[in-house]
Amino acid sequence: MPDSAAAPPPPPRRLRLGVGAAIVLALVVLSAAVGLGLMRGQAAPTESVPLATDAAGGGGSTGELYVHVLGAVEQPGLYVLDLDSRLVDAVAAAGGTTDEADLTAINLARVLADGEQIIVPTVTAMADGPGAVAPADDRVDLNAADQAALETLPRIGPALAERIIAWRDENGRFQSVDDLLAVPGIGEKLLAGIREGVRV
């Protein structure tokens, strides 16, 4: 009789063990689902990385400018500079000036333009002749002329010559002869009278 009374307990234990195993299995499945969800959540940013890289690349292309530095510098050549660079940065990139450089003939503080060619003159070249006149060309160079050279132009007196130099110092190189129209006191008629005698 005692043996028959002890026989019934095992089934409930098996039932409890089955319920425990089901709970453990459910937890494993839930953990796997959460893990997959996290992995999917992490996958999304990696898909946007190429877009971020492209955007960065696009910013770099618009944030740079190319300048060609020649003349009295240690390492003449083509240089890539930041968009807001000034002439002093271009000269520094070219290794600085040589002992013969005439720094009074250039404005180291002016802002550069993309595609610009910079020529640092030498003292000897400036002494040989006015900076306004290039070899084999008797036209006045608006970007290198001093006041005396500008005054040789028709209807350009001391006041207008000073304004041309002041505009050049404040705004940088003249990109074309038509830029003279931005100088106070120079209109279409005056420009037409001097156009053939100047260059940039």
PDB file of C-alpha atoms in Angstrom:
ATOM      1  CA  MET A   1       0.000   0.000   0.000  1.00  0.00           C
ATOM      2  CA  PRO A   2       2.747   2.517   0.803  1.00  0.00           C
ATOM      3  CA  ASP A   3       4.285   1.831  -2.627  1.00  0.00           C
ATOM      4  CA  SER A   4       1.015   2.519  -4.444  1.00  0.00           C
ATOM      5  CA  ALA A   5       0.584   5.763  -2.442  1.00  0.00           C
ATOM      6  CA  ALA A   6       4.045   7.014  -3.502  1.00  0.00           C
ATOM      7  CA  ALA A   7       3.476   6.365  -7.233  1.00  0.00           C
ATOM      8  CA  PRO A   8       1.190   9.359  -8.139  1.00  0.00           C
ATOM      9  CA  PRO A   9       3.713  12.304  -7.474  1.00  0.00           C
ATOM     10  CA  PRO A  10       6.009  11.853 -10.590  1.00  0.00           C
ATOM     11  CA  PRO A  11       3.464  13.112 -13.226  1.00  0.00           C
ATOM     12  CA  PRO A  12       3.133  16.578 -11.628  1.00  0.00           C
ATOM     13  CA  ARG A  13       6.958  16.888 -11.562  1.00  0.00           C
ATOM     14  CA  ARG A  14       7.122  16.091 -15.258  1.00  0.00           C
ATOM     15  CA  LEU A  15       4.377  18.634 -15.876  1.00  0.00           C
ATOM     16  CA  ARG A  16       6.276  21.315 -13.924  1.00  0.00           C
ATOM     17  CA  LEU A  17       9.484  20.474 -15.774  1.00  0.00           C
ATOM     18  CA  GLY A  18       7.636  20.811 -19.093  1.00  0.00           C
ATOM     19  CA  VAL A  19       6.268  24.230 -18.135  1.00  0.00           C
ATOM     20  CA  GLY A  20       9.753  25.379 -17.036  1.00  0.00           C
ATOM     21  CA  ALA A  21      11.256  24.188 -20.310  1.00  0.00           C
ATOM     22  CA  ALA A  22       8.546  26.042 -22.239  1.00  0.00           C
ATOM     23  CA  ILE A  23       9.312  29.258 -20.339  1.00  0.00           C
ATOM     24  CA  VAL A  24      13.048  28.874 -21.010  1.00  0.00           C
ATOM     25  CA  LEU A  25      12.334  28.202 -24.695  1.00  0.00           C
ATOM     26  CA  ALA A  26      10.083  31.276 -24.863  1.00  0.00           C
ATOM     27  CA  LEU A  27      12.814  33.397 -23.289  1.00  0.00           C
ATOM     28  CA  VAL A  28      15.356  32.079 -25.808  1.00  0.00           C
ATOM     29  CA  VAL A  29      13.019  32.876 -28.728  1.00  0.00           C
ATOM     30  CA  LEU A  30      12.313  36.335 -27.293  1.00  0.00           C
ATOM     31  CA  SER A  31      16.038  37.012 -26.840  1.00  0.00           C
ATOM     32  CA  ALA A  32      16.685  35.895 -30.404  1.00  0.00           C
ATOM     33  CA  ALA A  33      13.927  38.184 -31.665  1.00  0.00           C
ATOM     34  CA  VAL A  34      15.317  41.144 -29.692  1.00  0.00           C
ATOM     35  CA  GLY A  35      18.799  40.339 -30.970  1.00  0.00           C
ATOM     36  CA  LEU A  36      17.578  40.291 -34.572  1.00  0.00           C
ATOM     37  CA  GLY A  37      15.769  43.566 -33.985  1.00  0.00           C
ATOM     38  CA  LEU A  38      18.934  45.154 -32.639  1.00  0.00           C
ATOM     39  CA  MET A  39      20.940  43.847 -35.566  1.00  0.00           C
ATOM     40  CA  ARG A  40      18.383  45.261 -37.985  1.00  0.00           C
ATOM     41  CA  GLY A  41      18.438  48.574 -36.117  1.00  0.00           C
ATOM     42  CA  GLN A  42      22.229  48.683 -36.433  1.00  0.00           C
ATOM     43  CA  ALA A  43      22.118  47.825 -40.126  1.00  0.00           C
ATOM     44  CA  ALA A  44      20.189  50.965 -41.030  1.00  0.00           C
ATOM     45  CA  PRO A  45      23.005  53.443 -40.250  1.00  0.00           C
ATOM     46  CA  THR A  46      25.517  51.430 -42.302  1.00  0.00           C
ATOM     47  CA  GLU A  47      23.272  51.871 -45.330  1.00  0.00           C
ATOM     48  CA  SER A  48      23.454  55.674 -44.923  1.00  0.00           C
ATOM     49  CA  VAL A  49      27.250  55.794 -44.637  1.00  0.00           C
ATOM     50  CA  PRO A  50      27.808  56.053 -48.417  1.00  0.00           C
ATOM     51  CA  LEU A  51      25.399  59.006 -48.514  1.00  0.00           C
ATOM     52  CA  ALA A  52      27.303  60.728 -45.715  1.00  0.00           C
ATOM     53  CA  THR A  53      30.573  60.018 -47.509  1.00  0.00           C
ATOM     54  CA  ASP A  54      29.217  61.443 -50.749  1.00  0.00           C
ATOM     55  CA  ALA A  55      28.029  64.547 -48.940  1.00  0.00           C
ATOM     56  CA  ALA A  56      31.424  65.008 -47.359  1.00  0.00           C
ATOM     57  CA  GLY A  57      33.064  64.587 -50.722  1.00  0.00           C
ATOM     58  CA  GLY A  58      30.778  67.169 -52.255  1.00  0.00           C
ATOM     59  CA  GLY A  59      31.614  69.622 -49.493  1.00  0.00           C
ATOM     60  CA  GLY A  60      35.328  69.143 -50.133  1.00  0.00           C
ATOM     61  CA  SER A  61      34.986  69.919 -53.817  1.00  0.00           C
ATOM     62  CA  THR A  62      33.219  73.206 -53.106  1.00  0.00           C
ATOM     63  CA  GLY A  63      35.509  74.106 -50.227  1.00  0.00           C
ATOM     64  CA  GLU A  64      38.766  74.162 -52.203  1.00  0.00           C
ATOM     65  CA  LEU A  65      40.362  76.354 -54.811  1.00  0.00           C
ATOM     66  CA  TYR A  66      43.267  75.824 -57.180  1.00  0.00           C
ATOM     67  CA  VAL A  67      45.933  78.486 -57.643  1.00  0.00           C
ATOM     68  CA  HIS A  68      49.068  78.551 -59.788  1.00  0.00           C
ATOM     69  CA  VAL A  69      51.957  80.252 -57.991  1.00  0.00           C
ATOM     70  CA  LEU A  70      54.899  81.505 -60.050  1.00  0.00           C
ATOM     71  CA  GLY A  71      57.726  83.987 -59.798  1.00  0.00           C
ATOM     72  CA  ALA A  72      59.941  84.648 -56.813  1.00  0.00           C
ATOM     73  CA  VAL A  73      58.820  81.727 -54.630  1.00  0.00           C
ATOM     74  CA  GLU A  74      60.804  78.712 -53.456  1.00  0.00           C
ATOM     75  CA  GLN A  75      58.541  76.062 -55.008  1.00  0.00           C
ATOM     76  CA  PRO A  76      56.467  77.350 -57.930  1.00  0.00           C
ATOM     77  CA  GLY A  77      53.537  75.141 -58.873  1.00  0.00           C
ATOM     78  CA  LEU A  78      49.834  74.367 -58.617  1.00  0.00           C
ATOM     79  CA  TYR A  79      48.388  74.308 -55.117  1.00  0.00           C
ATOM     80  CA  VAL A  80      45.006  73.380 -53.593  1.00  0.00           C
ATOM     81  CA  LEU A  81      43.969  75.742 -50.803  1.00  0.00           C
ATOM     82  CA  ASP A  82      40.932  76.347 -48.610  1.00  0.00           C
ATOM     83  CA  LEU A  83      38.142  78.383 -50.142  1.00  0.00           C
ATOM     84  CA  ASP A  84      38.736  81.407 -47.895  1.00  0.00           C
ATOM     85  CA  SER A  85      42.516  81.470 -48.396  1.00  0.00           C
ATOM     86  CA  ARG A  86      44.433  84.675 -49.003  1.00  0.00           C
ATOM     87  CA  LEU A  87      47.484  85.418 -51.113  1.00  0.00           C
ATOM     88  CA  VAL A  88      49.774  84.948 -48.110  1.00  0.00           C
ATOM     89  CA  ASP A  89      48.520  81.330 -47.837  1.00  0.00           C
ATOM     90  CA  ALA A  90      49.384  80.646 -51.479  1.00  0.00           C
ATOM     91  CA  VAL A  91      52.874  82.081 -51.020  1.00  0.00           C
ATOM     92  CA  ALA A  92      53.355  79.991 -47.871  1.00  0.00           C
ATOM     93  CA  ALA A  93      52.195  76.846 -49.696  1.00  0.00           C
ATOM     94  CA  ALA A  94      54.839  77.550 -52.344  1.00  0.00           C
ATOM     95  CA  GLY A  95      57.564  77.519 -49.704  1.00  0.00           C
ATOM     96  CA  GLY A  96      57.667  81.269 -49.137  1.00  0.00           C
ATOM     97  CA  THR A  97      59.329  83.953 -51.206  1.00  0.00           C
ATOM     98  CA  THR A  98      62.921  84.124 -52.363  1.00  0.00           C
ATOM     99  CA  ASP A  99      65.327  86.883 -51.365  1.00  0.00           C
ATOM    100  CA  GLU A 100      64.646  88.655 -54.676  1.00  0.00           C
ATOM    101  CA  ALA A 101      60.867  88.901 -54.150  1.00  0.00           C
ATOM    102  CA  ASP A 102      59.311  92.358 -54.180  1.00  0.00           C
ATOM    103  CA  LEU A 103      56.531  92.114 -51.587  1.00  0.00           C
ATOM    104  CA  THR A 104      55.566  95.752 -52.082  1.00  0.00           C
ATOM    105  CA  ALA A 105      54.162  94.842 -55.488  1.00  0.00           C
ATOM    106  CA  ILE A 106      51.577  92.364 -54.172  1.00  0.00           C
ATOM    107  CA  ASN A 107      48.789  92.458 -51.603  1.00  0.00           C
ATOM    108  CA  LEU A 108      49.333  89.490 -49.283  1.00  0.00           C
ATOM    109  CA  ALA A 109      46.006  90.112 -47.523  1.00  0.00           C
ATOM    110  CA  ARG A 110      43.690  89.799 -50.517  1.00  0.00           C
ATOM    111  CA  VAL A 111      41.291  86.855 -50.898  1.00  0.00           C
ATOM    112  CA  LEU A 112      42.092  84.391 -53.679  1.00  0.00           C
ATOM    113  CA  ALA A 113      39.863  83.212 -56.513  1.00  0.00           C
ATOM    114  CA  ASP A 114      39.678  79.685 -57.919  1.00  0.00           C
ATOM    115  CA  GLY A 115      41.838  79.176 -61.005  1.00  0.00           C
ATOM    116  CA  GLU A 116      43.963  82.223 -60.307  1.00  0.00           C
ATOM    117  CA  GLN A 117      47.589  82.555 -61.396  1.00  0.00           C
ATOM    118  CA  ILE A 118      49.803  84.398 -58.923  1.00  0.00           C
ATOM    119  CA  ILE A 119      53.117  85.863 -60.024  1.00  0.00           C
ATOM    120  CA  VAL A 120      55.401  87.183 -57.297  1.00  0.00           C
ATOM    121  CA  PRO A 121      57.704  89.736 -58.990  1.00  0.00           C
ATOM    122  CA  THR A 122      61.359  90.257 -58.185  1.00  0.00           C
ATOM    123  CA  VAL A 123      62.921  93.540 -57.193  1.00  0.00           C
ATOM    124  CA  THR A 124      65.132  93.371 -60.297  1.00  0.00           C
ATOM    125  CA  ALA A 125      62.145  92.961 -62.610  1.00  0.00           C
ATOM    126  CA  MET A 126      60.390  95.910 -61.019  1.00  0.00           C
ATOM    127  CA  ALA A 127      63.515  98.041 -61.264  1.00  0.00           C
ATOM    128  CA  ASP A 128      64.034  97.235 -64.942  1.00  0.00           C
ATOM    129  CA  GLY A 129      60.754  98.868 -65.868  1.00  0.00           C
ATOM    130  CA  PRO A 130      57.337  99.908 -64.569  1.00  0.00           C
ATOM    131  CA  GLY A 131      55.262  97.008 -63.372  1.00  0.00           C
ATOM    132  CA  ALA A 132      52.473  98.138 -65.630  1.00  0.00           C
ATOM    133  CA  VAL A 133      54.328  97.160 -68.776  1.00  0.00           C
ATOM    134  CA  ALA A 134      54.938  93.557 -69.719  1.00  0.00           C
ATOM    135  CA  PRO A 135      57.632  92.513 -72.204  1.00  0.00           C
ATOM    136  CA  ALA A 136      56.521  93.021 -75.817  1.00  0.00           C
ATOM    137  CA  ASP A 137      53.254  94.552 -74.637  1.00  0.00           C
ATOM    138  CA  ASP A 138      52.796  98.281 -74.136  1.00  0.00           C
ATOM    139  CA  ARG A 139      49.356  97.974 -72.530  1.00  0.00           C
ATOM    140  CA  VAL A 140      48.982  98.886 -68.857  1.00  0.00           C
ATOM    141  CA  ASP A 141      48.454  95.875 -66.577  1.00  0.00           C
ATOM    142  CA  LEU A 142      45.596  96.794 -64.238  1.00  0.00           C
ATOM    143  CA  ASN A 143      46.773  94.271 -61.659  1.00  0.00           C
ATOM    144  CA  ALA A 144      50.372  95.479 -61.454  1.00  0.00           C
ATOM    145  CA  ALA A 145      50.314  99.130 -62.460  1.00  0.00           C
ATOM    146  CA  ASP A 146      51.381 101.817 -60.034  1.00  0.00           C
ATOM    147  CA  GLN A 147      49.792 105.251 -59.923  1.00  0.00           C
ATOM    148  CA  ALA A 148      52.253 106.783 -62.387  1.00  0.00           C
ATOM    149  CA  ALA A 149      51.575 104.073 -64.972  1.00  0.00           C
ATOM    150  CA  LEU A 150      47.803 104.437 -64.598  1.00  0.00           C
ATOM    151  CA  GLU A 151      48.030 108.179 -65.110  1.00  0.00           C
ATOM    152  CA  THR A 152      49.489 107.584 -68.582  1.00  0.00           C
ATOM    153  CA  LEU A 153      46.035 106.410 -69.666  1.00  0.00           C
ATOM    154  CA  PRO A 154      43.655 108.890 -71.359  1.00  0.00           C
ATOM    155  CA  ARG A 155      41.478 110.828 -68.884  1.00  0.00           C
ATOM    156  CA  ILE A 156      42.972 108.987 -65.881  1.00  0.00           C
ATOM    157  CA  GLY A 157      44.289 111.548 -63.419  1.00  0.00           C
ATOM    158  CA  PRO A 158      45.736 111.121 -59.907  1.00  0.00           C
ATOM    159  CA  ALA A 159      42.308 110.739 -58.260  1.00  0.00           C
ATOM    160  CA  LEU A 160      41.087 107.979 -60.604  1.00  0.00           C
ATOM    161  CA  ALA A 161      44.465 106.235 -60.480  1.00  0.00           C
ATOM    162  CA  GLU A 162      44.228 106.145 -56.679  1.00  0.00           C
ATOM    163  CA  ARG A 163      40.687 104.753 -56.861  1.00  0.00           C
ATOM    164  CA  ILE A 164      41.784 101.981 -59.235  1.00  0.00           C
ATOM    165  CA  ILE A 165      44.595 100.961 -56.884  1.00  0.00           C
ATOM    166  CA  ALA A 166      42.298 101.189 -53.835  1.00  0.00           C
ATOM    167  CA  TRP A 167      39.682  98.993 -55.526  1.00  0.00           C
ATOM    168  CA  ARG A 168      42.375  96.440 -56.424  1.00  0.00           C
ATOM    169  CA  ASP A 169      43.676  96.378 -52.844  1.00  0.00           C
ATOM    170  CA  GLU A 170      40.187  95.884 -51.403  1.00  0.00           C
ATOM    171  CA  ASN A 171      38.750  93.422 -53.936  1.00  0.00           C
ATOM    172  CA  GLY A 172      41.731  91.579 -55.367  1.00  0.00           C
ATOM    173  CA  ARG A 173      42.761  91.180 -58.974  1.00  0.00           C
ATOM    174  CA  PHE A 174      40.802  92.602 -61.873  1.00  0.00           C
ATOM    175  CA  GLN A 175      39.399  89.541 -63.640  1.00  0.00           C
ATOM    176  CA  SER A 176      38.587  91.499 -66.792  1.00  0.00           C
ATOM    177  CA  VAL A 177      38.932  95.031 -68.142  1.00  0.00           C
ATOM    178  CA  ASP A 178      35.171  95.474 -67.617  1.00  0.00           C
ATOM    179  CA  ASP A 179      35.762  95.273 -63.856  1.00  0.00           C
ATOM    180  CA  LEU A 180      36.911  98.894 -64.103  1.00  0.00           C
ATOM    181  CA  LEU A 181      33.226  99.846 -64.196  1.00  0.00           C
ATOM    182  CA  ALA A 182      33.095  98.978 -60.487  1.00  0.00           C
ATOM    183  CA  VAL A 183      35.614 101.732 -59.738  1.00  0.00           C
ATOM    184  CA  PRO A 184      33.850 104.982 -58.707  1.00  0.00           C
ATOM    185  CA  GLY A 185      34.168 107.603 -61.436  1.00  0.00           C
ATOM    186  CA  ILE A 186      34.667 105.200 -64.347  1.00  0.00           C
ATOM    187  CA  GLY A 187      31.737 104.816 -66.711  1.00  0.00           C
ATOM    188  CA  GLU A 188      31.127 103.204 -70.081  1.00  0.00           C
ATOM    189  CA  LYS A 189      32.500 106.145 -72.097  1.00  0.00           C
ATOM    190  CA  LEU A 190      35.708 106.405 -70.089  1.00  0.00           C
ATOM    191  CA  LEU A 191      36.213 102.644 -70.229  1.00  0.00           C
ATOM    192  CA  ALA A 192      35.748 102.674 -74.013  1.00  0.00           C
ATOM    193  CA  GLY A 193      38.501 105.285 -74.294  1.00  0.00           C
ATOM    194  CA  ILE A 194      41.090 103.277 -72.352  1.00  0.00           C
ATOM    195  CA  ARG A 195      40.027  99.693 -73.156  1.00  0.00           C
ATOM    196  CA  GLU A 196      42.665  99.194 -75.867  1.00  0.00           C
ATOM    197  CA  GLY A 197      45.449 100.461 -73.626  1.00  0.00           C
ATOM    198  CA  VAL A 198      44.890  98.169 -70.633  1.00  0.00           C
ATOM    199  CA  ARG A 199      44.991  94.476 -69.854  1.00  0.00           C
ATOM    200  CA  VAL A 200      44.628  92.092 -66.911  1.00  0.00           C
TER     201      VAL A 200
END
